[in-house]
Coordinates of C-alpha atoms in Angstrom, one line a residue:
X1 CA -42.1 30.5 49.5
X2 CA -43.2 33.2 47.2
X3 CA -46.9 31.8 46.8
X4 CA -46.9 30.8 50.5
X5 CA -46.4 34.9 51.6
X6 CA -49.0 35.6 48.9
X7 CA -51.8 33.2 50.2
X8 CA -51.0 34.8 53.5
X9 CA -51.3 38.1 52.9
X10 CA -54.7 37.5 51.3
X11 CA -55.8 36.0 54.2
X12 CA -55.3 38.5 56.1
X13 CA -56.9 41.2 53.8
X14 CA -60.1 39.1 53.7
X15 CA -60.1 38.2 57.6
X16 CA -59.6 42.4 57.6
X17 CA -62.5 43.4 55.3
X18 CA -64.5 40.6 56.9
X19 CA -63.9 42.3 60.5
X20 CA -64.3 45.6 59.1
X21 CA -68.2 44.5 57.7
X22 CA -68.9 42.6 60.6
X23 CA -68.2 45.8 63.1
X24 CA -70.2 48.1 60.8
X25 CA -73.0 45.9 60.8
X26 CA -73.0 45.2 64.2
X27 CA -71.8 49.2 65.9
X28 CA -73.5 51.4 63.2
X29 CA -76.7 49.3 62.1
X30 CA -76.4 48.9 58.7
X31 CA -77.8 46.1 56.5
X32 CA -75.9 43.2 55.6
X33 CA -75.7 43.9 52.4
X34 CA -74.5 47.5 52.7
X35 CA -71.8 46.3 56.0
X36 CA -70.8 43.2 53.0
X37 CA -70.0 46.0 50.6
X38 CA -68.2 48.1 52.8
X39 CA -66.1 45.1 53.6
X40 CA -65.4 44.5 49.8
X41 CA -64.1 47.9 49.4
X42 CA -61.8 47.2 52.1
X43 CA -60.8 44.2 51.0
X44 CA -60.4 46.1 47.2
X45 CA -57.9 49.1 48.7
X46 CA -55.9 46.8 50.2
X47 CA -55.7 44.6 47.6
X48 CA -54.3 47.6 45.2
X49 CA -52.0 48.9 48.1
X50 CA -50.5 45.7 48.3
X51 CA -50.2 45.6 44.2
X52 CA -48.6 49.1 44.1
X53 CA -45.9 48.5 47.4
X54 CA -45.2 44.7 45.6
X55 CA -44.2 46.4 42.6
X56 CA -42.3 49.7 44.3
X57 CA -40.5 46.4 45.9
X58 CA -40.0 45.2 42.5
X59 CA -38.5 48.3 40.9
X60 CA -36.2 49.1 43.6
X61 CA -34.8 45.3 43.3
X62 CA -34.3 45.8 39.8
X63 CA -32.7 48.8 40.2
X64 CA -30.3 47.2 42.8
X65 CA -29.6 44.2 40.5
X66 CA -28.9 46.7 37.3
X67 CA -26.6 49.3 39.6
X68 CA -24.5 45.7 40.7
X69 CA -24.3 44.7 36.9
X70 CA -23.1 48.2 36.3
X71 CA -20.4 47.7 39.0
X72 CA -19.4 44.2 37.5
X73 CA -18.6 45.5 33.8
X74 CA -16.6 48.8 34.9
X75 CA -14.7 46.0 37.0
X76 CA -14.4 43.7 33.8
X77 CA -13.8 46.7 31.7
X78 CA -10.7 47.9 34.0
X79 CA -9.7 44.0 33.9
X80 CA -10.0 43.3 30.2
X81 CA -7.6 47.0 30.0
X82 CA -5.1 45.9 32.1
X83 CA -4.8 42.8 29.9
X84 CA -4.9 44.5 27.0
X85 CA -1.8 46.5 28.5
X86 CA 0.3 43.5 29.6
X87 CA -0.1 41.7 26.3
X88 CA 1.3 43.9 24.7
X89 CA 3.9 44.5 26.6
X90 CA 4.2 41.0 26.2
X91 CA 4.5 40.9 22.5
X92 CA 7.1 44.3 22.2
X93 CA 9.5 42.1 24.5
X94 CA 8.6 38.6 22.0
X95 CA 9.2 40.8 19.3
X96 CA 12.5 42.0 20.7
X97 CA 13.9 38.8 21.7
X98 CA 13.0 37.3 17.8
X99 CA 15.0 40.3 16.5
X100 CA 17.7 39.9 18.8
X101 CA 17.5 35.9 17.8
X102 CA 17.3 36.1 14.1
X103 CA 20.4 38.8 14.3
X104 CA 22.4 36.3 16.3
X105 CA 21.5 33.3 13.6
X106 CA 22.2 35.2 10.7
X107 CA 25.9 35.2 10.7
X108 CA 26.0 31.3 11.6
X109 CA 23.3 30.6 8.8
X110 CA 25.5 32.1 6.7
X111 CA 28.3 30.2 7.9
X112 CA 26.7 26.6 7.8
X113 CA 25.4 27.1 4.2
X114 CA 29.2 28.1 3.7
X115 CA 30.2 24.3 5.2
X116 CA 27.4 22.9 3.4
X117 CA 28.2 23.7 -0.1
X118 CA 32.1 22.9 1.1
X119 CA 31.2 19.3 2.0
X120 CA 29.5 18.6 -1.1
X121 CA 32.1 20.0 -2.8
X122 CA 34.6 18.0 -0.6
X123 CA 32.1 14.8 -1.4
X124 CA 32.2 15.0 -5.0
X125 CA 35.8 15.6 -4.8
X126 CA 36.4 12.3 -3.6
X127 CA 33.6 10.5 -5.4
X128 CA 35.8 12.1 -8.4
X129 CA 39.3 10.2 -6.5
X130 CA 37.5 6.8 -5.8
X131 CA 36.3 6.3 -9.6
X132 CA 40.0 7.1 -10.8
X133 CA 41.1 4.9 -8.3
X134 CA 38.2 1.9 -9.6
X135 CA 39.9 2.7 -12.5
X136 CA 43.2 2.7 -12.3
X137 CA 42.7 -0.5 -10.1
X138 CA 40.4 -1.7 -12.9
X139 CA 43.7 -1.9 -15.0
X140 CA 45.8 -3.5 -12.7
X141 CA 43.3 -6.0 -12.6
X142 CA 42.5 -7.0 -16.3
X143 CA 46.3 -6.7 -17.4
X144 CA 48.2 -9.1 -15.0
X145 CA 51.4 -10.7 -16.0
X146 CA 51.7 -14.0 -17.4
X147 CA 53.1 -15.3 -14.1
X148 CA 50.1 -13.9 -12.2
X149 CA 47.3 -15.2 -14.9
X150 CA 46.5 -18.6 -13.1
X151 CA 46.3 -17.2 -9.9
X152 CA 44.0 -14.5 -11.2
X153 CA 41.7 -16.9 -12.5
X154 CA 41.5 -19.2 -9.4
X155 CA 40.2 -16.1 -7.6
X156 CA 37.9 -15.3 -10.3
X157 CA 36.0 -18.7 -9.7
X158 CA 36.6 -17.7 -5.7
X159 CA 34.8 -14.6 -6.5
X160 CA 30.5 -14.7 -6.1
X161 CA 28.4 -14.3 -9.6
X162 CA 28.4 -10.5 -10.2
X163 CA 25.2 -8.3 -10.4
X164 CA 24.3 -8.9 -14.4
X165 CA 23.5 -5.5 -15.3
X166 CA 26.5 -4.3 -14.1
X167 CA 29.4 -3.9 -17.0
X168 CA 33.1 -4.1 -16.2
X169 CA 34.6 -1.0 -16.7
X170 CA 37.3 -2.5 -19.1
X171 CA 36.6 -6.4 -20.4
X172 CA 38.9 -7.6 -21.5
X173 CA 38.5 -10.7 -23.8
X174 CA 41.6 -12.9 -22.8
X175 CA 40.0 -13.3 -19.4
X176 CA 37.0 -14.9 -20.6
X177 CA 38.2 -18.2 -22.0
X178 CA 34.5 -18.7 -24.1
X179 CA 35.8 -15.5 -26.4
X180 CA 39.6 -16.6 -26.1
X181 CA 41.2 -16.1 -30.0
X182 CA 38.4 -14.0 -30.7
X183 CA 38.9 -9.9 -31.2
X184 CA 35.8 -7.2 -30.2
X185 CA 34.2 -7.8 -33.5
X186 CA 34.2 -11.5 -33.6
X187 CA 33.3 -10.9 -29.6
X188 CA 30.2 -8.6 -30.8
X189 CA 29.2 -11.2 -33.7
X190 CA 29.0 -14.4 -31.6
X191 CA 26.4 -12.6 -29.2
X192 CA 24.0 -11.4 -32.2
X193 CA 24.6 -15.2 -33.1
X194 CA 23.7 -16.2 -29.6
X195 CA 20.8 -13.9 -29.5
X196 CA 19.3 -14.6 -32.7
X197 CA 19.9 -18.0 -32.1
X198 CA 18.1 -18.3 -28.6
X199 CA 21.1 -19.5 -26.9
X200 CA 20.5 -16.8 -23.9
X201 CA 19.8 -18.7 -20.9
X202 CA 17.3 -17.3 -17.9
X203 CA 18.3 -18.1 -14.7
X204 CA 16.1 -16.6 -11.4
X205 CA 17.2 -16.0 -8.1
X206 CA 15.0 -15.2 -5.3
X207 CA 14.8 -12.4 -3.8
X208 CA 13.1 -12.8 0.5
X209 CA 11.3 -11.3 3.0
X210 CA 13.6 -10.5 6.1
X211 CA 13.7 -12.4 9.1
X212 CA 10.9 -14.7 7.5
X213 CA 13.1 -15.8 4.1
X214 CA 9.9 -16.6 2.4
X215 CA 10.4 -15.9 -1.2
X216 CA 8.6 -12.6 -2.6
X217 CA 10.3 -12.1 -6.1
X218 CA 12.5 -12.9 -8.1
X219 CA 15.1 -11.7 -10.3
X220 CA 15.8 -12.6 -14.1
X221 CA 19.2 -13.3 -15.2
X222 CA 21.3 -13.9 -18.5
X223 CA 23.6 -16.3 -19.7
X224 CA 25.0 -16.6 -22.8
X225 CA 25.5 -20.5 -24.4
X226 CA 29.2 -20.4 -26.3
X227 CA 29.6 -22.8 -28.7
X228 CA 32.4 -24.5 -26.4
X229 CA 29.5 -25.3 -24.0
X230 CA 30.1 -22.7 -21.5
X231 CA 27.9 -19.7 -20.0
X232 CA 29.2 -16.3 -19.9
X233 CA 28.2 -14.5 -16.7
X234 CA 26.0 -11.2 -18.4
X235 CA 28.7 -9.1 -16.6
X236 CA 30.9 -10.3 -18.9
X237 CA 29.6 -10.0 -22.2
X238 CA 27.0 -6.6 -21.5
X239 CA 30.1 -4.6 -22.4
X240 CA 30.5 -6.0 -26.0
X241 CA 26.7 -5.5 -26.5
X242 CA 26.3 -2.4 -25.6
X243 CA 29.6 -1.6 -27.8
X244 CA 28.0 -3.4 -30.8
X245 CA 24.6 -1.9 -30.4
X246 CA 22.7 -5.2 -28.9
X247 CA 21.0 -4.2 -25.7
X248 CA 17.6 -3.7 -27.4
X249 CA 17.7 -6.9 -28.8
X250 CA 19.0 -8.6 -25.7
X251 CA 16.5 -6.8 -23.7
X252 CA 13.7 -8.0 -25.8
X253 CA 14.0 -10.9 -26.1
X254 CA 14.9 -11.2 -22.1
X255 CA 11.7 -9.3 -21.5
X256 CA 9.7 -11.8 -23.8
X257 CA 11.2 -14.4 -21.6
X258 CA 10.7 -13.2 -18.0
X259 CA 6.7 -12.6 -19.4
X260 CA 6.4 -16.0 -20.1
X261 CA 7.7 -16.9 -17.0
X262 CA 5.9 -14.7 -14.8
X263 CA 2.5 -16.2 -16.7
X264 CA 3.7 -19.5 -15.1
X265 CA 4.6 -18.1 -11.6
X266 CA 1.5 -16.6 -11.5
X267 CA -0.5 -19.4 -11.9
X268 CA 1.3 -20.4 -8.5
X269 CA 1.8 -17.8 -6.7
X270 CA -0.7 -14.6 -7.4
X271 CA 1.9 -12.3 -4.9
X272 CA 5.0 -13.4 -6.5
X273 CA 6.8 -10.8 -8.8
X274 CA 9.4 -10.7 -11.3
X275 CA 12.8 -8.5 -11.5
X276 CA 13.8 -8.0 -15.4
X277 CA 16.8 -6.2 -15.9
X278 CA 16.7 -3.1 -18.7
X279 CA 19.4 -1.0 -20.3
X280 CA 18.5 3.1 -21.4
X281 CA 19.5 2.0 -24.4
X282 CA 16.2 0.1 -25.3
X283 CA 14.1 3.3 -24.0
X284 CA 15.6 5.3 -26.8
X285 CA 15.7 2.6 -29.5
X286 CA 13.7 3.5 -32.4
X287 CA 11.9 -0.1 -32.3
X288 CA 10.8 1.4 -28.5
X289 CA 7.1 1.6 -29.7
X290 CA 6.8 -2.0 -30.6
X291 CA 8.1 -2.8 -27.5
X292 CA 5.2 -0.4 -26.0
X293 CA 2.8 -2.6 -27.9
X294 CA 4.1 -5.9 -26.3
X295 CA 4.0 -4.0 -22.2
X296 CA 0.4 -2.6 -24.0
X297 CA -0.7 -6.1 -24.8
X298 CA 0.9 -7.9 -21.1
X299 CA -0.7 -4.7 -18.7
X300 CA -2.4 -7.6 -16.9
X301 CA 0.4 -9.4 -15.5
X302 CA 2.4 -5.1 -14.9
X303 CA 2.0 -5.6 -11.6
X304 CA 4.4 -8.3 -10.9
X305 CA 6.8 -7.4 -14.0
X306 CA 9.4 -4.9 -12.4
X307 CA 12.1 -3.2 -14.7
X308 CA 15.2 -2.9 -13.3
X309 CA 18.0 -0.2 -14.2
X310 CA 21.5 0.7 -12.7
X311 CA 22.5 3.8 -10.6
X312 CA 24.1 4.8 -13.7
X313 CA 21.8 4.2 -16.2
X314 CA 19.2 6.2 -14.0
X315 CA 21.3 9.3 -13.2
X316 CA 22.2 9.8 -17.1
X317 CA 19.0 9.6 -18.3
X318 CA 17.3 12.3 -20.0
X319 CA 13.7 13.6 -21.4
X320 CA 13.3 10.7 -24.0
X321 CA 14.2 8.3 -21.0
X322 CA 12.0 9.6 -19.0
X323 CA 9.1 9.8 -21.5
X324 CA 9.8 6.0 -22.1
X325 CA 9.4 5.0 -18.5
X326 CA 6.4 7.6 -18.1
X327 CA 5.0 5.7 -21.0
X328 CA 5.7 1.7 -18.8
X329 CA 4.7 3.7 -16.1
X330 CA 1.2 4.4 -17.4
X331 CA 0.4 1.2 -18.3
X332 CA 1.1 -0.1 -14.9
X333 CA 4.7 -1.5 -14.4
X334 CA 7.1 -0.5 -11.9
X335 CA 10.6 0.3 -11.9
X336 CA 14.1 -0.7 -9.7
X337 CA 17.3 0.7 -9.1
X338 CA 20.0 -1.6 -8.5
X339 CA 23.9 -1.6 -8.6
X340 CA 23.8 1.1 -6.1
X341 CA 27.4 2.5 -5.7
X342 CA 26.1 5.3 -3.0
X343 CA 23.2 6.0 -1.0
X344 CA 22.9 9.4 -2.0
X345 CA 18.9 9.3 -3.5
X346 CA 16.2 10.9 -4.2
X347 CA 13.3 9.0 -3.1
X348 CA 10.5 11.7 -3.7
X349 CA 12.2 12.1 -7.7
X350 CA 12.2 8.3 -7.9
X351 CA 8.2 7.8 -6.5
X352 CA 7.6 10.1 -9.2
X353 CA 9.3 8.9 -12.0
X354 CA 7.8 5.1 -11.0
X355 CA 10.3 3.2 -9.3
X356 CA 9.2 1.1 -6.4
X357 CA 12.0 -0.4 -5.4
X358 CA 15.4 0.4 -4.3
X359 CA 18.8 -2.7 -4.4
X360 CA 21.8 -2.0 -2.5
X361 CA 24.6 -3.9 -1.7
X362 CA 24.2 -5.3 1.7
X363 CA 28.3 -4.4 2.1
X364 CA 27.5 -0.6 1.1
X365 CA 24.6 -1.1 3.6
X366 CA 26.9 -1.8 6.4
X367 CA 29.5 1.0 5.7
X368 CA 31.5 -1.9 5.1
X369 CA 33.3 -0.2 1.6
X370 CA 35.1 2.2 3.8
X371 CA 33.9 5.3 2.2
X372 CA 31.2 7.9 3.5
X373 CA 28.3 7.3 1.0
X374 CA 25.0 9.4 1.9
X375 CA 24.1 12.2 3.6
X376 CA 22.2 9.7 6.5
X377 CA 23.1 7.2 8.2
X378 CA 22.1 4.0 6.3
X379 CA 20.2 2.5 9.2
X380 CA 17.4 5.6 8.3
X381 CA 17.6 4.8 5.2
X382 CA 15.4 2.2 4.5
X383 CA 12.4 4.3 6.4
X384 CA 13.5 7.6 4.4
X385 CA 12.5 5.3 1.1
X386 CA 9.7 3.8 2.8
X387 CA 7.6 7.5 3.1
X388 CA 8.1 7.7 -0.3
X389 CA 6.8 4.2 -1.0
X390 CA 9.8 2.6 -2.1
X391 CA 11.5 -0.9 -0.5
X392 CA 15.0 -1.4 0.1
X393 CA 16.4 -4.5 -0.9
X394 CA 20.0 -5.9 0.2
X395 CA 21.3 -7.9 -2.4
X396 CA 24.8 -9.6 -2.2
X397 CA 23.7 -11.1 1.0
X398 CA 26.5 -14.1 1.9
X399 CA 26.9 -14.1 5.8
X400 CA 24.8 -14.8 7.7
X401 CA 26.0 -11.9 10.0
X402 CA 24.5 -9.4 8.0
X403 CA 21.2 -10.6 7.7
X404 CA 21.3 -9.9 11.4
X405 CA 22.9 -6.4 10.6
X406 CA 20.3 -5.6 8.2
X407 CA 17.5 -6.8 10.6
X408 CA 18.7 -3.6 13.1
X409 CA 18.3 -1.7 9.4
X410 CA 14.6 -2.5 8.8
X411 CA 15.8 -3.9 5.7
X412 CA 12.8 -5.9 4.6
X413 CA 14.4 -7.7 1.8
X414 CA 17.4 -9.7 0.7
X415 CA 18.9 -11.6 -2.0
X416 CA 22.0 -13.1 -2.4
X417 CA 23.7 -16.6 -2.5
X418 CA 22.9 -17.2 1.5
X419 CA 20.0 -17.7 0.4
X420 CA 20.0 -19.3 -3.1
X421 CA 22.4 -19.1 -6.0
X422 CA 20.8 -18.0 -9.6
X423 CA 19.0 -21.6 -10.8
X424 CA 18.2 -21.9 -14.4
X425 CA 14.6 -21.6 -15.8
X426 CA 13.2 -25.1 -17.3
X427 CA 12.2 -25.4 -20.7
X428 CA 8.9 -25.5 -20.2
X429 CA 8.3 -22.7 -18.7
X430 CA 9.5 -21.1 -21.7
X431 CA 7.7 -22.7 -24.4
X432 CA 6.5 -20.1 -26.8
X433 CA 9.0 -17.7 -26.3
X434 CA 11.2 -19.3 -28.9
X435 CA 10.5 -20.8 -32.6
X436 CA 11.1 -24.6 -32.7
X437 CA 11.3 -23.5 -36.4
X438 CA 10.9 -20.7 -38.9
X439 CA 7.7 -21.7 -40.2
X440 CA 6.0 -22.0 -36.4
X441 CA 7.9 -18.9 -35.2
X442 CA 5.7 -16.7 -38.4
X443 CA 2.6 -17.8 -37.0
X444 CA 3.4 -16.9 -34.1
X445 CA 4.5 -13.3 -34.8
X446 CA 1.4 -13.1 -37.0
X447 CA -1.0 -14.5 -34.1
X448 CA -1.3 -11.6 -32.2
X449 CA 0.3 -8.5 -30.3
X450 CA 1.2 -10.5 -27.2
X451 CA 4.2 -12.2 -29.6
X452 CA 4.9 -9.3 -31.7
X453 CA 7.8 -8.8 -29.9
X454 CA 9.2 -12.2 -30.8
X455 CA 10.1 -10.9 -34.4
X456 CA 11.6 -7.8 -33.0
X457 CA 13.6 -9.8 -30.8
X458 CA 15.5 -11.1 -33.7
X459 CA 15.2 -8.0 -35.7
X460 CA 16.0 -5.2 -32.9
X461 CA 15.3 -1.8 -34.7
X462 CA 16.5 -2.6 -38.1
X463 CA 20.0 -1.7 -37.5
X464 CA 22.2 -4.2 -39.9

């Protein structure tokens, strides 16, 4: 539109000048050269009069437009004040009400860190009342009359195969009729003879995936041979070894064992994994390096060789324990804690420290002991564990009611006799892991640092 109005004006200047010549030319005579350049310099003033009222147009458009910008920032300006003004109006009453909150809190913060540190005094008050109670029922139990014996032992047999790293609290050797006639010495003698003599059995029980039951690990477990034929559950003789001192050589030469089999499960299975129970005592035994030599010389097969420990044992340990398993830790293996008697954890502490994995009774599980256990309920349980990267296992499974239980848990694992009972290891799987004689066992303590430990098995730390 802009060029169109230009073209015309133009035009019209020319058709002007043109006139203008043409009626000189014609009214006063002249040439047509002198009337053609009095026609250019009328067509040149107009020209510049139209250039000098085009850009007076210009200016006073300009000056419009800049007057109206004017206009718009004092209006912005007054706006941008006025919210300047209410916001902080705005914050003095936030800032009021926060005060006015935080005053009103105070008093019941106060009050609820009050309750707190009464309930966990409250809860260690009766953790303190149910252990003298196991106790003093622990008595009752291991002490019954002559008349009540039989009985006794018929619900003894009745009973499922304890946990083998748990220890009675008070064993008592009558009940065990492969140690009947025999006193805590003799007791503590026929298990060195039983473990320098090989006569510890391995049995494994599985341990499954939930719903699926398809079997992920397993766990080692010890039986001692008596010389009457029959196998002592390791809950029954664990007490007398750790009272005579044998628990590093027991553990050794369990731990020799489960490597062995885990070489053959491995060849099966690549994702299969191994559960080998440990007591403290071996992480603070002075033959504890040699043992570190043995994990040193097996760090291939660390990943599925898992070292289980009791509640217990894991609360009570101290710096040297927990420079032992920093040491396992390092060299790839994992750790357990089993025999749970509470759910009171510390998942981020046990991540730390290396342990992976996490066995509680599927009956404390449940609630079903009849005692308040944990701070949570145990249905969050197993996802509190699980952000720490640690599974929960239910062991003691024998209903199948609580699997379904558990299931509502997100319990991704269980082991118990629903499932399987402990099944004893074949002989072949542990060929090499015991001398046929003395003369084949040196060679093989001399062959190389994967059967050091064989020696130390029979020697523990030197202790007579």
């Amino acid at each position: 539109m802009v060029r169109i109005s230009a073209i015309f004006i133009a035009v019209c200047m020319v058709l002007i000048a043109g006139s203008i010549g043409f009626v000189v030319y014609l009214r006063f005579g002249l040439t047509g050269a002198e009337s053609f350049l009095v026609g250019l310099g009328v067509l040149t003033a107009l020209a510049v009069y139209n250039a000098v009222a085009a850009r007076s147009r210009d200016r006073a458009e300009v000056s419009d437009q800049i007057a109206s910008i004017s206009r718009s920032s004092a209006d912005l300006a007054r706006q941008l004040a006025e919210f300047g003004r209410q916001l902080g109006t705005v914050e003095t009453k936030v800032d009021s009400v926060l005060d006015k909150a935080l005053a009103s809190a105070q008093p019941l913060a106060v009050e609820i860190e009050e309750l707190s540190t009464l309930v966990k005094h409250l809860a260690d008050s009766v953790a303190a009342h149910e252990a003298a109670l196991a106790g003093l029922s622990g008595k009752e139990r291991v002490a019954p009359t002559a008349a009540a014996a039989p009985a006794a032992a018929a619900a003894a047999h009745a009973v499922p195969m304890p946990d083998p790293a748990v220890a009675p609290a008070a064993p008592m050797a009558g009940t065990i009729a492969a140690f009947s006639g025999l006193d805590q010495d003799g007791i503590v003698t026929a298990i060195r003879s039983a473990i320098e003599g090989g006569k510890i059995d391995l049995y494994l029980q599985p341990i499954v995936t939930l719903p699926q039951r398809k079997v992920r690990y397993y766990e080692a477990l010890s039986r001692l041979k008596a010389d009457n034929g029959d196998l002592v559950a390791a809950s029954d003789f664990l007490k007398f070894a750790e009272a005579g001192g044998l628990m590093p050589k027991l553990d050794n030469l369990s731990v020799l064992r489960c490597v062995q089999v885990v070489r053959r499960l491995l060849l099966k299975n690549r994702d299969i994994g191994l559960f080998c129970n440990l007591s403290s005592a071996t992480l603070t035994d002075s033959g504890f390096p040699r043992f570190l030599e043995f994990a040193e010389a097996n760090r291939a097969i660390a990943p599925a060789l898992v070292f289980e420990f009791t509640q217990g044992a894991v609360r009570a340990m101290g710096p040297i324990e927990h420079e032992s398993l920093a040491a396992l830790a390092e060299r790839g293996y994992r750790f357990s804690m089993d025999n749970l008697t509470d759910l009171r954890v510390e998942p981020r502490e046990l991540n730390e420290r290396g342990f992976r994995f996490i066995k509680a009774p599927a009956a404390l599980l449940l609630n079903r002991v009849g005692a308040a256990s944990t701070d949570i309920h145990p249905a969050d349980l197993s996802d509190l564990v699980g952000r720490f990267g640690i599974d929960l296992i239910a062991e003691r499974i024998e209903a199948e009611g609580a699997v379904v239980d558990l299931l509502d848990y997100d319990v991704r694992f269980g082991q118990g006799f629903l499932f399987s009972p402990p099944r004893p290891v074949r002989a072949e799987a542990l060929q090499g892991a015991d001398a046929a004689n003395p003369a084949d066992q040196a060679k093989r303590d001399a062959a190389a640092p994967r059967n050091g430990l064989a020696q130390f098995a029979r020697t523990g730390s030197g202790r007579p």
